[in-house]
Coordinates of C-alpha atoms and ligand atoms in Angstrom, one line a residue:
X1 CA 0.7 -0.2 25.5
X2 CA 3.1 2.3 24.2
X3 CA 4.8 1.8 20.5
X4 CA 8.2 3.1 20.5
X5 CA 10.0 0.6 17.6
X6 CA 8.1 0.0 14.5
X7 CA 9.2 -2.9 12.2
X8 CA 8.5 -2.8 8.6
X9 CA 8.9 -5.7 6.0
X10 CA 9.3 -4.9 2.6
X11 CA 11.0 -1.7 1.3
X12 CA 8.9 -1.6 -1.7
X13 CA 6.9 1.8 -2.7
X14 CA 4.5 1.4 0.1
X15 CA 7.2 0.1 2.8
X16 CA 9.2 3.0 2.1
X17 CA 6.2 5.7 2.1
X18 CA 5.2 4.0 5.8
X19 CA 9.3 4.1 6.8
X20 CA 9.1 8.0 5.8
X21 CA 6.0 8.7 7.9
X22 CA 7.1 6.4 10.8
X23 CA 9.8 8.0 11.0
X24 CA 9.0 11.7 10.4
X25 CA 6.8 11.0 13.1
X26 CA 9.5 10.3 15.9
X27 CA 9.3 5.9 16.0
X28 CA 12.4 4.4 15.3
X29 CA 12.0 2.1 12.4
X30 CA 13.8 -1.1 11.5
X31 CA 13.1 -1.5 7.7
X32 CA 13.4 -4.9 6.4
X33 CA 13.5 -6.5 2.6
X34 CA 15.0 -9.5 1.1
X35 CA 17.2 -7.0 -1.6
X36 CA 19.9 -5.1 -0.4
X37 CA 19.5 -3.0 -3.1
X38 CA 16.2 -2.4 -2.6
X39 CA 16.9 -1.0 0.7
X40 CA 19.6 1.4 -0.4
X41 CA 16.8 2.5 -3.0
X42 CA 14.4 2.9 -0.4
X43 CA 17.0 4.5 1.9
X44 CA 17.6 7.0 -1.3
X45 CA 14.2 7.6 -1.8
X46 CA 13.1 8.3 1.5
X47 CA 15.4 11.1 1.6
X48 CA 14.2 12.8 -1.4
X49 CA 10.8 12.6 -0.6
X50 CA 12.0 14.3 3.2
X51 CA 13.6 16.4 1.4
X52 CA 10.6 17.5 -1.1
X53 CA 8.8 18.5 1.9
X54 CA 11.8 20.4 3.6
X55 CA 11.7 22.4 0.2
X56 CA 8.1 23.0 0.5
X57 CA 8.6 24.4 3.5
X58 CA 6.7 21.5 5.6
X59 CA 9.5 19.5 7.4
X60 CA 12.4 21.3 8.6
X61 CA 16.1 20.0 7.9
X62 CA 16.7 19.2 11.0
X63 CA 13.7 17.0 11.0
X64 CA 15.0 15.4 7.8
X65 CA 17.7 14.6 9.2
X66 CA 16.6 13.0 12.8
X67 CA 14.0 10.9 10.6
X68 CA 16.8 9.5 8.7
X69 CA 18.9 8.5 11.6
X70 CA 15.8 6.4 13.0
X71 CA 15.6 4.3 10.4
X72 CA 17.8 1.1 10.8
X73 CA 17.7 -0.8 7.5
X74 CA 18.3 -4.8 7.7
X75 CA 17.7 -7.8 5.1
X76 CA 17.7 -10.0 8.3
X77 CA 14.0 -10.6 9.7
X78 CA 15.4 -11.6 13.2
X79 CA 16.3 -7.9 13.4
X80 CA 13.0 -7.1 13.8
X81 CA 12.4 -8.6 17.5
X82 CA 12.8 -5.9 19.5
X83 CA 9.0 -3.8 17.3
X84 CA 6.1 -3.5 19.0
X85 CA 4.6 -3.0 16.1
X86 CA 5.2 -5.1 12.7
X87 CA 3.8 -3.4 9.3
X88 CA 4.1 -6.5 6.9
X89 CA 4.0 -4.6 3.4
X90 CA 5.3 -7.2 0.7
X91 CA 4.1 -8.2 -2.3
X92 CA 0.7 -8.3 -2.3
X93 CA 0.8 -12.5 -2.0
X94 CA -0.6 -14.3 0.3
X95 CA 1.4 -17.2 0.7
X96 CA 4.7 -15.1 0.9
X97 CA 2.9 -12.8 3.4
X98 CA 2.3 -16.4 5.8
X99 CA 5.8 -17.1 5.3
X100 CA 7.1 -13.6 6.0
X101 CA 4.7 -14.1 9.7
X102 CA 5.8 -17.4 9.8
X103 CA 9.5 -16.2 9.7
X104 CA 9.0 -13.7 12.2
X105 CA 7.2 -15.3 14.5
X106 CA 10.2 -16.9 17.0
X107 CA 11.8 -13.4 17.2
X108 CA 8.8 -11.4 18.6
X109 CA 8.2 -10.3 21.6
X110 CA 4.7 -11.4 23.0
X111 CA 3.2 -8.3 23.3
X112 CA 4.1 -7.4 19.2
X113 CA 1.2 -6.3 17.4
X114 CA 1.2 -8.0 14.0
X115 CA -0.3 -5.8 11.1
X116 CA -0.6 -5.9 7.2
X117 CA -1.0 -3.3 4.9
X118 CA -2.7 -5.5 2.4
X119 CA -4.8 -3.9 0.2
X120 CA -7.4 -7.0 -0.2
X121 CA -6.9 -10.1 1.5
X122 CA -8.5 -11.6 4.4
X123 CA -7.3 -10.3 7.8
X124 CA -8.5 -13.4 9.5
X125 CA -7.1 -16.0 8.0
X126 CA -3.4 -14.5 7.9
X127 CA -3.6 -13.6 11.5
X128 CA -5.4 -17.6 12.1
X129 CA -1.7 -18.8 11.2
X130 CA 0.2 -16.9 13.2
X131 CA 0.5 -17.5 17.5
X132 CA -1.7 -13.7 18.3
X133 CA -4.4 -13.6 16.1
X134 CA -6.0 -11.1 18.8
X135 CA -3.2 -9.1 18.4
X136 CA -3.0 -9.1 14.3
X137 CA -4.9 -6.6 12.1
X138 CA -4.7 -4.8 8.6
X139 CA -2.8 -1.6 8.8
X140 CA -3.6 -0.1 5.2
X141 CA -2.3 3.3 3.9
X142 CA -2.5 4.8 0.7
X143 CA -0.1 5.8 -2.2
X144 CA 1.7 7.8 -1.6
X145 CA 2.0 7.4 1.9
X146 CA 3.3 11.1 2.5
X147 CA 0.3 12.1 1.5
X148 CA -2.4 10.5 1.8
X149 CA -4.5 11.1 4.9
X150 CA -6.1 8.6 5.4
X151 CA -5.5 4.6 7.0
X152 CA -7.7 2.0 6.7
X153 CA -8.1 0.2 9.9
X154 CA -9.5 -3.8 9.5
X155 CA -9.8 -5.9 12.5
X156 CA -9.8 -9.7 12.2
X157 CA -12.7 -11.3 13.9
X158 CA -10.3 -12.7 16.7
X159 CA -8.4 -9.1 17.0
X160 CA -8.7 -7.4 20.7
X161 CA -9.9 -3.8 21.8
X162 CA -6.2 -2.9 23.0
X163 CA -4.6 -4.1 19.3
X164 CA -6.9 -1.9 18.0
X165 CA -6.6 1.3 20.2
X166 CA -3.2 0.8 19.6
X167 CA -2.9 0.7 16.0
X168 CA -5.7 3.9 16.2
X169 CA -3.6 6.0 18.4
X170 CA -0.1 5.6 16.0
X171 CA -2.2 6.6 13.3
X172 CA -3.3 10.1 14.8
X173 CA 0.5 10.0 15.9
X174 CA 1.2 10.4 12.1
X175 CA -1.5 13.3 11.6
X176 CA -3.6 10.7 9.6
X177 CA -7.2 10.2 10.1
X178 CA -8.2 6.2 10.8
X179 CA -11.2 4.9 8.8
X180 CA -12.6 1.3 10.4
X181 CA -13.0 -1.3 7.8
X182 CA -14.9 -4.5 8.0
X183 CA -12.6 -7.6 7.4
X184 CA -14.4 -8.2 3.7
X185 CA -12.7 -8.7 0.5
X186 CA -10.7 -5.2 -0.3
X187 CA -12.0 -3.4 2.5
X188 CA -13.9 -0.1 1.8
X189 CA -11.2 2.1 -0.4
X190 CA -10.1 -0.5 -2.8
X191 CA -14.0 -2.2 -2.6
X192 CA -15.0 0.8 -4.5
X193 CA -11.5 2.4 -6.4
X194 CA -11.0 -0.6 -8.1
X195 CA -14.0 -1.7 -9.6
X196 CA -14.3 2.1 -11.2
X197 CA -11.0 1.5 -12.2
X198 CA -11.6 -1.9 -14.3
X199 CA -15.0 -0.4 -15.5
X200 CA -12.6 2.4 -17.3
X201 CA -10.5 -0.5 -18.6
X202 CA -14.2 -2.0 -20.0
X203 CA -14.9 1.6 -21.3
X204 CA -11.4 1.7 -23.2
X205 CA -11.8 -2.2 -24.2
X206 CA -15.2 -1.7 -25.5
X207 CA -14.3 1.5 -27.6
X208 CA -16.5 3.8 -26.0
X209 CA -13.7 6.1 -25.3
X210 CA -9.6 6.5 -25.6
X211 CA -7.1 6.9 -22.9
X212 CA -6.6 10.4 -23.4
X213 CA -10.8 10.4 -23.1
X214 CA -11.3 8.4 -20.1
X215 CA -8.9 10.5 -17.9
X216 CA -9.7 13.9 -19.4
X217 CA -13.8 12.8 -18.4
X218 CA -12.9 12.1 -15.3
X219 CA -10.9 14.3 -14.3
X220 CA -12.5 17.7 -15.8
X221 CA -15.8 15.5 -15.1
X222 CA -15.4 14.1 -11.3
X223 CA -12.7 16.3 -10.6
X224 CA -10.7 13.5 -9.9
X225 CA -6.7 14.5 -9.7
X226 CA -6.3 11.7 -11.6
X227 CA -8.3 10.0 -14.3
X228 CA -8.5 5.8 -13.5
X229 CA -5.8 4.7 -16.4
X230 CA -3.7 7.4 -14.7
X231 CA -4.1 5.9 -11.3
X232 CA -4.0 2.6 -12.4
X233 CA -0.9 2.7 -13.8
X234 CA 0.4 4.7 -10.5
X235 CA -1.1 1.7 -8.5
X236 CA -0.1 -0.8 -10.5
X237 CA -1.6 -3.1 -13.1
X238 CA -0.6 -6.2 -10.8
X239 CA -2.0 -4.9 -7.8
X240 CA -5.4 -4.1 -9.5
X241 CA -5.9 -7.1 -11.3
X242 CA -5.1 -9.1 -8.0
X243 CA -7.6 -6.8 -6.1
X244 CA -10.4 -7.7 -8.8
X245 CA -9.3 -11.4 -8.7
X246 CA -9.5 -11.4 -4.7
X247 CA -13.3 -9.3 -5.4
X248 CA -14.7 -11.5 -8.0
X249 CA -13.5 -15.4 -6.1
X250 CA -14.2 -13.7 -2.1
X251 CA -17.7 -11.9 -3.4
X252 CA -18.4 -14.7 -6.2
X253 CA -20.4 -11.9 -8.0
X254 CA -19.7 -11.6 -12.1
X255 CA -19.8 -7.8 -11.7
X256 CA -16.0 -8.4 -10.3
X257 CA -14.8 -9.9 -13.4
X258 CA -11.4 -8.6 -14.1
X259 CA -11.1 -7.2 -17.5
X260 CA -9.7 -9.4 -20.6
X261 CA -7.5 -5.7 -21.5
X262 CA -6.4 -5.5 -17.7
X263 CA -5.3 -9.2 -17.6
X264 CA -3.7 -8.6 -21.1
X265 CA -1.0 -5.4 -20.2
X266 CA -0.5 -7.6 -16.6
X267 CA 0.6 -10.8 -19.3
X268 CA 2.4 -8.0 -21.3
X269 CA 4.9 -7.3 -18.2
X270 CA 3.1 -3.4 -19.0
X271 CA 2.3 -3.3 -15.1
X272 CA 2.6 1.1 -15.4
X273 CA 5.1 3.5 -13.5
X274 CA 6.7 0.5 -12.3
X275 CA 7.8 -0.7 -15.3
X276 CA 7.6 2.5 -17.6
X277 CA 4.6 1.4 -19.6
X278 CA 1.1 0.6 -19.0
X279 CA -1.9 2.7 -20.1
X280 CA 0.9 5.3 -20.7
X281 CA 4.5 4.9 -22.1
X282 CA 6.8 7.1 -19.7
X283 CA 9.8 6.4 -21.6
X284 CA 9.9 9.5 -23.0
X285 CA 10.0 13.5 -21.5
X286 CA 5.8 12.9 -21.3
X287 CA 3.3 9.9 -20.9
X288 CA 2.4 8.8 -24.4
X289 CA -1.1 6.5 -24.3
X290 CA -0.6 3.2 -25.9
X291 CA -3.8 2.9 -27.2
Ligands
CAA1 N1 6.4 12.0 -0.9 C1 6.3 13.2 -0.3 N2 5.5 14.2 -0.9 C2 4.9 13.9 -2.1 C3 5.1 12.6 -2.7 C4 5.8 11.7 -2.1 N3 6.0 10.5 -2.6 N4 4.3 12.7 -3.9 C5 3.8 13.9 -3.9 N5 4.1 14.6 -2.9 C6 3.6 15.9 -2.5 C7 4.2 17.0 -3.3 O1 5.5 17.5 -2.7 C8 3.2 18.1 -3.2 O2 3.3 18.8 -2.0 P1 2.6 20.3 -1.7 O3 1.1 20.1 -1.7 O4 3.2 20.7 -0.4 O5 3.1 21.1 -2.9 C9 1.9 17.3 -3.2 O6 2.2 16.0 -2.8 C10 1.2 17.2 -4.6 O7 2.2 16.7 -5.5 P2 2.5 17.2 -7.0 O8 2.3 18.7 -7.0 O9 3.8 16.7 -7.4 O10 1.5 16.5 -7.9 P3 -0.1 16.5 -7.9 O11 -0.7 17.8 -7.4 O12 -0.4 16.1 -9.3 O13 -0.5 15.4 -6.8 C11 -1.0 13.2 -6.1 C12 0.0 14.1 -6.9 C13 -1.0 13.6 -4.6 C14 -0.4 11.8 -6.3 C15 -2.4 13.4 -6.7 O14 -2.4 13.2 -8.1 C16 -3.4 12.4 -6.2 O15 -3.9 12.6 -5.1 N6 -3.7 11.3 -6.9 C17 -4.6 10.2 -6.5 C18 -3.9 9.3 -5.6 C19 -4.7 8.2 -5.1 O16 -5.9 8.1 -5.4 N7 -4.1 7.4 -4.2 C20 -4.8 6.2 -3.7 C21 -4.5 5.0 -4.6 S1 -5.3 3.6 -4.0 C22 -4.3 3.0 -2.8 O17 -3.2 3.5 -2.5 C23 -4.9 1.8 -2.1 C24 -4.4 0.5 -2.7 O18 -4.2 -0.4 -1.9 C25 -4.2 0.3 -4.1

């Protein structure tokens, strides 16, 4: 089947990123979120980003500006019947993800393949509640979406060969390469990027080494382009400290325990860029370590 309309719910920092690339990509894009706001934030950011890469020589303006005129934005979910494909990319909960599906489910068409991009949670047991769990998979990209090549790819153990092709062949439609995942807690990226990352939190906890020294080691050290506080705070304190809770209770292994520092900047409200301070306070002209 061919995917002309994509649908995406949430306009978050990921929802946005998969708007961009939807749309830079020639679908037409209905762009959901509760907020109004947050879709005239998105719709703002979106054209910055477009426009980064028209300055950089990599998008051209008339590109920039078809992209923007595919994107429809609406706060009303019923606006979203006439996808073929869904890209559920809310906050990474799972009972407002089943009511989001819930939601949506009378306004689909039948032949609507339902994705997530969650970064951790079970596959199969979102797409059990909803009325296609052959046609429902995990649709996962990476921040920032505009860059990032790669998509993760995690079929439920009910989803079909077609759902699959499909989802595969809008990927290489984006110029991004699919990597197929296993429907296990956090998949195969955030399976191994977010343990390393709550081991730094350990190393910094434990006093073995500062901010500043964690990210300098493993940057100049792994050649990372960031060092883990770095990222973590790019990702999101939240979103790692869910990913570890979803490792440790789905895996039942102690070497998932979530660190007692993590847990204590996540009680803090310190959740990183998002809220201007996590490992790093980016209140001022450059990220100050607050530790
Ligand atoms: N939109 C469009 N373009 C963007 C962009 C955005 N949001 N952000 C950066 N770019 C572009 C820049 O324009 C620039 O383009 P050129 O190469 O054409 O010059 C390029 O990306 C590099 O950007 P910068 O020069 O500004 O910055 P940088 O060199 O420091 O790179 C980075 C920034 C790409 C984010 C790099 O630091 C990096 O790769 N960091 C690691 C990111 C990572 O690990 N992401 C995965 C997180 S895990 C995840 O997402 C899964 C999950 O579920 C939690």
């Amino acid at each position: 089947m061919e995917i002309e309309t994509v649908g995406v719910v949430g306009a978050g920092q990921m929802g946005s990123g998969i708007a961009h690339v939807m749309a830079l990509a020639g679908y037409r894009v209905l762009l959901n979120d509760i907020s109004e706001a947050q879709l005239s934030k998105a719709k703002g950011l979106i054209d910055r980003n477009i426009g980064r890469q028209v300055s950089r020589g990599k998008v051209s303006e008339d590109d920039h500006k078809a992209a923007l005129a595919r994107i429809t934005a609406t706060t009303r979910l019923a606006d979203l019947g006439s996808a073929d494909l869904i890209i559920e990319s809310a906050t990474e909960r799972e009972t407002v993800k089943q009511a989001i599906f819930e939601d949506l489910l009378p306004h689909l068409q039948p032949h609507t393949i339902l994705t997530s991009n969650t970064s951790s949670i079970s596959i199969t047991r979102l797409a059990s509640r909803t009325d296609r769990p052959e046609r429902f998979m995990g649709f996962h990209f990476m921040n920032p979406v505009p860059v990032m090549e790669l998509v993760e790819l995690i079929r439920g153990i009910a989803t079909d060969d077609a759902t699959f092709q499909a989802c595969r062949k809008v990927v290489e439609r984006l110029g991004k390469t699919p990597a197929m995942a296993e429907d296990f807690p956090a998949f195969i990226v955030n399976r191994i990027l977010i343990p390393m990352i709550n081991e730094a939190v350990y190393t910094l906890y434990e006093g073995v080494g500062s901010v500043q020294s964690i990210d300098r080691s493993l940057k100049l050290g792994a050649n990372h382009p960031m060092g883990p506080l770095e990222l973590a705070d790019f990702i999101g304190l939240d979103t790692c400290l869910a990913i570890m809770n979803v490792l440790h209770d789905g895996l039942a292994d102690t070497k998932y325990r979530p660190c007692p520092l993590l847990v204590k900047y996540v009680e803090a409200g310190w959740l990183g860029r998002k809220t201007q301070r996590g490992f790093y306070d980016y209140r001022g002209d450059t990220p100050v370590p607050t530790r």
